[in-house]
Short mmCIF file of C-alpha atoms and ligand atoms in Angstrom, two decimals:
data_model
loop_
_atom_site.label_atom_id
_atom_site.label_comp_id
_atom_site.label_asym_id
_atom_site.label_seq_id
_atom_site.Cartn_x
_atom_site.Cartn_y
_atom_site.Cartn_z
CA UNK A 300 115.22 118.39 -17.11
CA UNK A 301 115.76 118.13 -21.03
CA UNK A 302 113.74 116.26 -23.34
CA UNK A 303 116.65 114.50 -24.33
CA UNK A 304 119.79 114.00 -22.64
CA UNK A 305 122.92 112.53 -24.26
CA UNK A 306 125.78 111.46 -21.85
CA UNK A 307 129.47 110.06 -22.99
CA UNK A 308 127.51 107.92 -25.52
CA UNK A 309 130.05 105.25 -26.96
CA UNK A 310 129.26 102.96 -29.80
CA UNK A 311 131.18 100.41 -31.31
CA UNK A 312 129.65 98.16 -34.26
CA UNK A 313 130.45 94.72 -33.45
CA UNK A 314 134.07 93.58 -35.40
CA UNK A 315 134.39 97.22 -36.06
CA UNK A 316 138.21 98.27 -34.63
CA UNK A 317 137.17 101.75 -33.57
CA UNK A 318 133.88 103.42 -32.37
CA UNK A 319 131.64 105.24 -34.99
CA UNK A 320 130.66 107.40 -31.67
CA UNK A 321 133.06 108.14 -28.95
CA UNK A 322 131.90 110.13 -26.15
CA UNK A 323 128.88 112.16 -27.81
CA UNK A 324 127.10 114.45 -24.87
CA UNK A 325 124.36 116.58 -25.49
CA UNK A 326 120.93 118.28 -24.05
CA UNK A 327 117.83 118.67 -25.93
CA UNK A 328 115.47 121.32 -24.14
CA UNK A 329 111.82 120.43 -24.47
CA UNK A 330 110.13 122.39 -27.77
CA UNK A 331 113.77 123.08 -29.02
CA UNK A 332 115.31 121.77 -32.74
CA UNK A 333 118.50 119.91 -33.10
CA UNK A 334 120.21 119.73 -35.98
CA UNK A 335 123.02 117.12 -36.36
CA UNK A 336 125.67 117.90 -39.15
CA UNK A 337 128.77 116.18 -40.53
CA UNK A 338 129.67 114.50 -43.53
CA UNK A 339 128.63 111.31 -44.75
CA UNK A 340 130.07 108.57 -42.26
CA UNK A 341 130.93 110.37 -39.21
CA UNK A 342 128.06 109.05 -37.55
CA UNK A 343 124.92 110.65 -37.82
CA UNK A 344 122.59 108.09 -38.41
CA UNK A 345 123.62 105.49 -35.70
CA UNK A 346 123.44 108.67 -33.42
CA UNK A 347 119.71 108.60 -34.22
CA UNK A 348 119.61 104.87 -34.24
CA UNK A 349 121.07 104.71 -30.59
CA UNK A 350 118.84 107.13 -29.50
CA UNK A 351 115.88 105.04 -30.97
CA UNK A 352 117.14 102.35 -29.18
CA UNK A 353 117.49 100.49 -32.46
CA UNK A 354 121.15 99.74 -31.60
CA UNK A 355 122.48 98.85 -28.57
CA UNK A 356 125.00 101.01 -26.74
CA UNK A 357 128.30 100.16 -24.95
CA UNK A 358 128.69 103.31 -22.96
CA UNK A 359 126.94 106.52 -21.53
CA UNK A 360 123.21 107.22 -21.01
CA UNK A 361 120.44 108.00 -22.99
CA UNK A 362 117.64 110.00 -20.39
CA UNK A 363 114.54 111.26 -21.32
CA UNK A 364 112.90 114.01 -18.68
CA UNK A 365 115.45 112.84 -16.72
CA UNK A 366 114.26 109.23 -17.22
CA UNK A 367 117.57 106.86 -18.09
CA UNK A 368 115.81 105.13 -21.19
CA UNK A 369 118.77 103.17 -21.82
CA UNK A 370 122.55 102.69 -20.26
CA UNK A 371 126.01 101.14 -22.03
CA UNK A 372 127.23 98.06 -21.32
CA UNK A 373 130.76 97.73 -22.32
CA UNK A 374 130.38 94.25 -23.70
CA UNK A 375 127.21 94.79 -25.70
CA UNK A 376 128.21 94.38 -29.34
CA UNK A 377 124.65 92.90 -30.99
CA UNK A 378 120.95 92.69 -30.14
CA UNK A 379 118.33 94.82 -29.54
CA UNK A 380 118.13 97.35 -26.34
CA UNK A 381 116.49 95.82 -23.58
CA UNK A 382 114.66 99.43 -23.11
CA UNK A 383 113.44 99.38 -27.00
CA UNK A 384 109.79 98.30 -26.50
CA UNK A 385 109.60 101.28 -23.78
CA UNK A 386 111.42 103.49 -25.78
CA UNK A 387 109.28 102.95 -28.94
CA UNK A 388 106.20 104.97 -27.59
CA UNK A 389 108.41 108.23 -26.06
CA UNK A 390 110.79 108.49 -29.19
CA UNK A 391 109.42 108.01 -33.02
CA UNK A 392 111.55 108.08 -35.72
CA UNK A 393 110.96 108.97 -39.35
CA UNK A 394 113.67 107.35 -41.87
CA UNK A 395 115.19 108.65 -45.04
CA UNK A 396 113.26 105.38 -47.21
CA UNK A 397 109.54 105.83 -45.73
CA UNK A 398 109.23 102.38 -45.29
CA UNK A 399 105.47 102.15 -45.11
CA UNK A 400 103.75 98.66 -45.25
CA UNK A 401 102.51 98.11 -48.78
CA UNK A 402 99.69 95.87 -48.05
CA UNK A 403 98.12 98.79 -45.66
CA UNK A 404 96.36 101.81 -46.53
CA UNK A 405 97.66 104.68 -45.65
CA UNK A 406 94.87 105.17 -42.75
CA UNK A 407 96.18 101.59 -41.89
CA UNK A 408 99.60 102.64 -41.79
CA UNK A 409 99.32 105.34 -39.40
CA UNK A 410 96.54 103.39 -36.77
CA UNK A 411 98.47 100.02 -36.85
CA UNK A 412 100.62 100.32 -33.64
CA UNK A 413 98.07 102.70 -31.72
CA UNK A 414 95.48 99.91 -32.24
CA UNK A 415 97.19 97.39 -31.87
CA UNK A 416 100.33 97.51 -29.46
CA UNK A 417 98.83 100.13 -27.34
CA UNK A 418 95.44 98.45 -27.83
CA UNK A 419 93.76 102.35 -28.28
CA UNK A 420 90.30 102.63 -28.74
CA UNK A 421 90.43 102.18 -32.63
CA UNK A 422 87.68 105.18 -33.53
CA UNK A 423 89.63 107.79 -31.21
CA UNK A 424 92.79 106.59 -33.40
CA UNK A 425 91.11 106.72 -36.50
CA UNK A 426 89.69 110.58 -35.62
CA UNK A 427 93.17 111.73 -34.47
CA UNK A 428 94.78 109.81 -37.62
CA UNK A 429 92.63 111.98 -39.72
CA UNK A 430 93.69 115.06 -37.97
CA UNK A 431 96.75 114.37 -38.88
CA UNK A 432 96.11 113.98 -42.48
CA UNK A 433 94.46 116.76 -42.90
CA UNK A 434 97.14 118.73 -40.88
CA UNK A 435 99.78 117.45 -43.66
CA UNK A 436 97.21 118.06 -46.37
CA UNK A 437 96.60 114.39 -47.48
CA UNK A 438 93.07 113.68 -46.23
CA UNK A 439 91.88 112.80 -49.71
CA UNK A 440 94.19 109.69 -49.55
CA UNK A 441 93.39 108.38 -46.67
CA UNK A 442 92.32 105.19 -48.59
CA UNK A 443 94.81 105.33 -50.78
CA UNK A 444 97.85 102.62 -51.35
CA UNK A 445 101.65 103.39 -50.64
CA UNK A 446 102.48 102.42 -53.84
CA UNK A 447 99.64 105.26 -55.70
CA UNK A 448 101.64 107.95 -53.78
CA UNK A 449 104.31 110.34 -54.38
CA UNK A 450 107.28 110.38 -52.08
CA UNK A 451 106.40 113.94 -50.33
CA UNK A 452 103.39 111.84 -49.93
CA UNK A 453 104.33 108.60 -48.38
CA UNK A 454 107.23 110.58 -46.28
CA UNK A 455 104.28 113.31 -45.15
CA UNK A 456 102.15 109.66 -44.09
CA UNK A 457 105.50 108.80 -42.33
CA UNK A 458 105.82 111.69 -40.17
CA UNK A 459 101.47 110.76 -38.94
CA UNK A 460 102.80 107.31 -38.20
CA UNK A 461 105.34 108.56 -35.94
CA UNK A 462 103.22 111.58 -34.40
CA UNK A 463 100.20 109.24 -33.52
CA UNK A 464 102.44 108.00 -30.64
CA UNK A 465 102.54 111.23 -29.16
CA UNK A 466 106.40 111.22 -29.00
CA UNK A 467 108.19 113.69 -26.83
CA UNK A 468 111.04 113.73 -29.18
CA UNK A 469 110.81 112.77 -32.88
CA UNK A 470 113.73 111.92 -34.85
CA UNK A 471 114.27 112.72 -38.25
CA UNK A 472 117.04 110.77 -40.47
CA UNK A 473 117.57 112.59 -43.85
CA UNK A 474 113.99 112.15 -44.43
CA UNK A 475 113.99 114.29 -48.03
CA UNK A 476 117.27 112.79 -49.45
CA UNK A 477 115.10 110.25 -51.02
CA UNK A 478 113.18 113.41 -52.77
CA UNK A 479 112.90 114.35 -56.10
CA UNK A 480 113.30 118.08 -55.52
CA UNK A 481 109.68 119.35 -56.12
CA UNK A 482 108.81 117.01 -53.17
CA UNK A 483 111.40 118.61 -50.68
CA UNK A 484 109.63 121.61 -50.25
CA UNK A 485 106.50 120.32 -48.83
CA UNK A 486 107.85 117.77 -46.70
CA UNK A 487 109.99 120.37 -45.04
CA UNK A 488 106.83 122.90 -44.60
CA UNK A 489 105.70 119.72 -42.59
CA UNK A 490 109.02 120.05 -40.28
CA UNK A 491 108.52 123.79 -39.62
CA UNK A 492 104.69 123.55 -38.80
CA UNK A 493 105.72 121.22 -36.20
CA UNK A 494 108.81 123.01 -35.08
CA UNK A 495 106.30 125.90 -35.05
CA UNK A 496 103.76 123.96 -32.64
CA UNK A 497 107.08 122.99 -29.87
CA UNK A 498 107.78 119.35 -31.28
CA UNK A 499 111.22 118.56 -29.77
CA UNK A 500 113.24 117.18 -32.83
CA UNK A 501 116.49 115.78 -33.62
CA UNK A 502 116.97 115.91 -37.02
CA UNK A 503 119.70 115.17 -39.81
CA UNK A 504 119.48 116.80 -42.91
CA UNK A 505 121.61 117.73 -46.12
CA UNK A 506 119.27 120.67 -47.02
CA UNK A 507 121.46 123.76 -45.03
CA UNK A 508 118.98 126.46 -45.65
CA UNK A 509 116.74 124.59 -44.46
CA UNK A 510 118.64 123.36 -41.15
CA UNK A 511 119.68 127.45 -40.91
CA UNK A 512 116.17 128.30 -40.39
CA UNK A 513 114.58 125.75 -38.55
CA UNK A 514 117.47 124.73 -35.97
CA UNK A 515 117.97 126.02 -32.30
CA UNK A 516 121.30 124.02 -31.98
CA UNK A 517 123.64 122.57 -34.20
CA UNK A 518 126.36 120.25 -33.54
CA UNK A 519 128.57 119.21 -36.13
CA UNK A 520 129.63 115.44 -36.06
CA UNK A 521 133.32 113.65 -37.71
CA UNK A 522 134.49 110.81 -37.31
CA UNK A 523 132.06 110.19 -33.88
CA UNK A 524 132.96 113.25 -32.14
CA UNK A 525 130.62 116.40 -31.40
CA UNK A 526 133.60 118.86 -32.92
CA UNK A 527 131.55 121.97 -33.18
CA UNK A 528 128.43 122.93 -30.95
CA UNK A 529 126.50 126.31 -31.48
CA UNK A 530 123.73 128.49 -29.99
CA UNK A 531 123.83 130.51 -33.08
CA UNK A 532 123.24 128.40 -36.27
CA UNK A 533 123.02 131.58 -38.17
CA UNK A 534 126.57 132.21 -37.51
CA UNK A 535 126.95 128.40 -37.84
CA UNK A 536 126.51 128.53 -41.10
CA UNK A 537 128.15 131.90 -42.24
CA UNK A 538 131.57 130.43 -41.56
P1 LIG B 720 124.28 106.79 -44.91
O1 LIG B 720 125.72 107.18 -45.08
O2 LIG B 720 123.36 107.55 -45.81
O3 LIG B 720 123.82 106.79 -43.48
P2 LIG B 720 125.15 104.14 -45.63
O4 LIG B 720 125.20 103.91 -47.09
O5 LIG B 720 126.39 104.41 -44.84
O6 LIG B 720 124.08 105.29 -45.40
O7 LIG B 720 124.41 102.92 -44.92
C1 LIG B 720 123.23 102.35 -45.44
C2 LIG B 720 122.86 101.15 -44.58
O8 LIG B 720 123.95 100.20 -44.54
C3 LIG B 720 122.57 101.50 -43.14
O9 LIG B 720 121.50 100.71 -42.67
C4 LIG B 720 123.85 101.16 -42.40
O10 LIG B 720 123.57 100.81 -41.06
C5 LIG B 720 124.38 100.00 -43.21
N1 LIG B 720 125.85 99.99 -43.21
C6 LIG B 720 126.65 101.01 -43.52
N2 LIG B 720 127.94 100.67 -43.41
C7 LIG B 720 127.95 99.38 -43.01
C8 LIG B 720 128.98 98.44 -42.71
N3 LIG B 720 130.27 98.76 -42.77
N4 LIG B 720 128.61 97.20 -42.34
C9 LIG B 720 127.32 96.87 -42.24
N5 LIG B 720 126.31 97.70 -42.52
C10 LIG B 720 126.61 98.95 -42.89
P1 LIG B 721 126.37 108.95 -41.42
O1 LIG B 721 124.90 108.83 -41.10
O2 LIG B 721 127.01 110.16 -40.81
O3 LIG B 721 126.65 108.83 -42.88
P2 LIG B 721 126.56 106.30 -40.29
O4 LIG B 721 126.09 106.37 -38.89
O5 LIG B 721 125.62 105.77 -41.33
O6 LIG B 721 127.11 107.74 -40.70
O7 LIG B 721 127.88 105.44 -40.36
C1 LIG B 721 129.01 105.75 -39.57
C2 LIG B 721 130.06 104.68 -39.76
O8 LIG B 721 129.57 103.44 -39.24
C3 LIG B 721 130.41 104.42 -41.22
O9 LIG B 721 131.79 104.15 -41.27
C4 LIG B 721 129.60 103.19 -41.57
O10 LIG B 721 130.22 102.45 -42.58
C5 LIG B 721 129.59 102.44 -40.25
N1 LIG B 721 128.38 101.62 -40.10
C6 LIG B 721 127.09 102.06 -40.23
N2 LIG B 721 126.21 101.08 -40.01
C7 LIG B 721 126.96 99.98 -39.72
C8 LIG B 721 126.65 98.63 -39.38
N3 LIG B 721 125.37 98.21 -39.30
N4 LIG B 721 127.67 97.78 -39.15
C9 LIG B 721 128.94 98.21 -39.21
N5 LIG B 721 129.32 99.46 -39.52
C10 LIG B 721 128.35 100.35 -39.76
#
């Protein structure tokens, strides 16, 4: 079974005429990158929304491991999936605006939900959340403030929140088109060390070298339809 299975996935925003997806299938193997292209508008981001369960579907399926996470409903046009609480803890999600909380450290940004929504034992999540500083190189600001950061730093603090939930696939939404361009580089280096340790990722990016190396599969997005889907990004992105 995939880690993430797609199926005739319709979306329609509510008093929107036509759907901003329209029958969008697709398989994510466990350990494998996705990289969703297309240009601005076609879709992309309420592709990873849906999939986050952050906006509710009117058709198709959404599985995980063969698990149906969430299903359309042809008259849903607002509100909240009913699956999103389940969801939140198999599927993280980093954003393009790191939108940390500004009255939290960023230890207390990345052990907030672990301790307590999922009521973890809070010194296990503290250990694991410093793990995961270290592994993105920012264990000297552990008791720092969003606001002394950089942006490679706050987006690298980001990517611990989401990992801390153990996700089985992470989702990735532009997350360096915020960047001043020295700050790219070492978010991405993030990316590939966890591409490099089997993270399953969908991710949507502007940076094509970047997607050229890291992706297993591309599929190319306009206007809500998958219109190109490839194996072979290299040759992807020669043509
Ligand atoms: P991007 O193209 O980078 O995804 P947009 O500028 O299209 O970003 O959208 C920014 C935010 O505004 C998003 O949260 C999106 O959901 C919202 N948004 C975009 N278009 C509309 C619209 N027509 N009506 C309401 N909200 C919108
Ligand atoms: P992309 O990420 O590819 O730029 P989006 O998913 O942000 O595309 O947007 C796709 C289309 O849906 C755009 O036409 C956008 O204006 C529209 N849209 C996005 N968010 C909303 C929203 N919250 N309400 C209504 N329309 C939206």
């Amino acid at each position: 079974k995939p880690a993430l299975s797609v199926r005739h996935l319709t979306k329609t925003y509510a008093h929107a005429t036509s759907p901003v997806l329209n029958d969008v299938s697709f398989d994510v193997p466990k350990g494998k990158v996705f990289v969703v292209l297309g240009p601005s508008g076609s879709g992309k981001s309420t592709l990873l929304r849906a999939i986050a369960g952050l906006e509710p579907i009117q058709g198709g399926t959404i599985a995980l491991h063969g698990d149906v996470i969430d299903e359309g409903k042809p008259g849903r046009l607002t509100g909240r999936s009913k699956r999103a609480s389940a969801l939140r803890t198999r599927i993280g999600m980093v954003f393009q605006s790191y939108d940390l909380f500004p009255n939290k450290t960023v230890l207390g940004n990345i052990t907030l939900a672990p301790t307590l929504v999922l009521k973890r034992k809070s010194s296990d999540v503290r250990d694991e959340a410093m793990q995961l500083l270290e592994r993105v190189h920012l264990a000297d600001r552990a008791n720092s403030w969003p606001h002394e950061l950089s942006g490679g730093q706050r987006q690298r603090v980001a990517i611990c929140r989401a990992l801390i939930e153990h996700p089985e696939v992470l989702l990735l939404d532009e997350i360096t088109a915020a960047l001043d361009p020295e700050m790219v580089r070492e978010v991405l280096d993030v990316v590939l060390e966890l591409a490099d340790n089997g993270q399953t990722m969908v991710l949507v990016t502007h940076e094509m070298r970047f997607a050229e190396a890291i992706a297993d599969h591309v599929i190319l997005l306009e206007d809500g339809s998958i219109v190109d889907s490839t194996d072979d990004p290299k040759e992807f992105f020669t043509h």
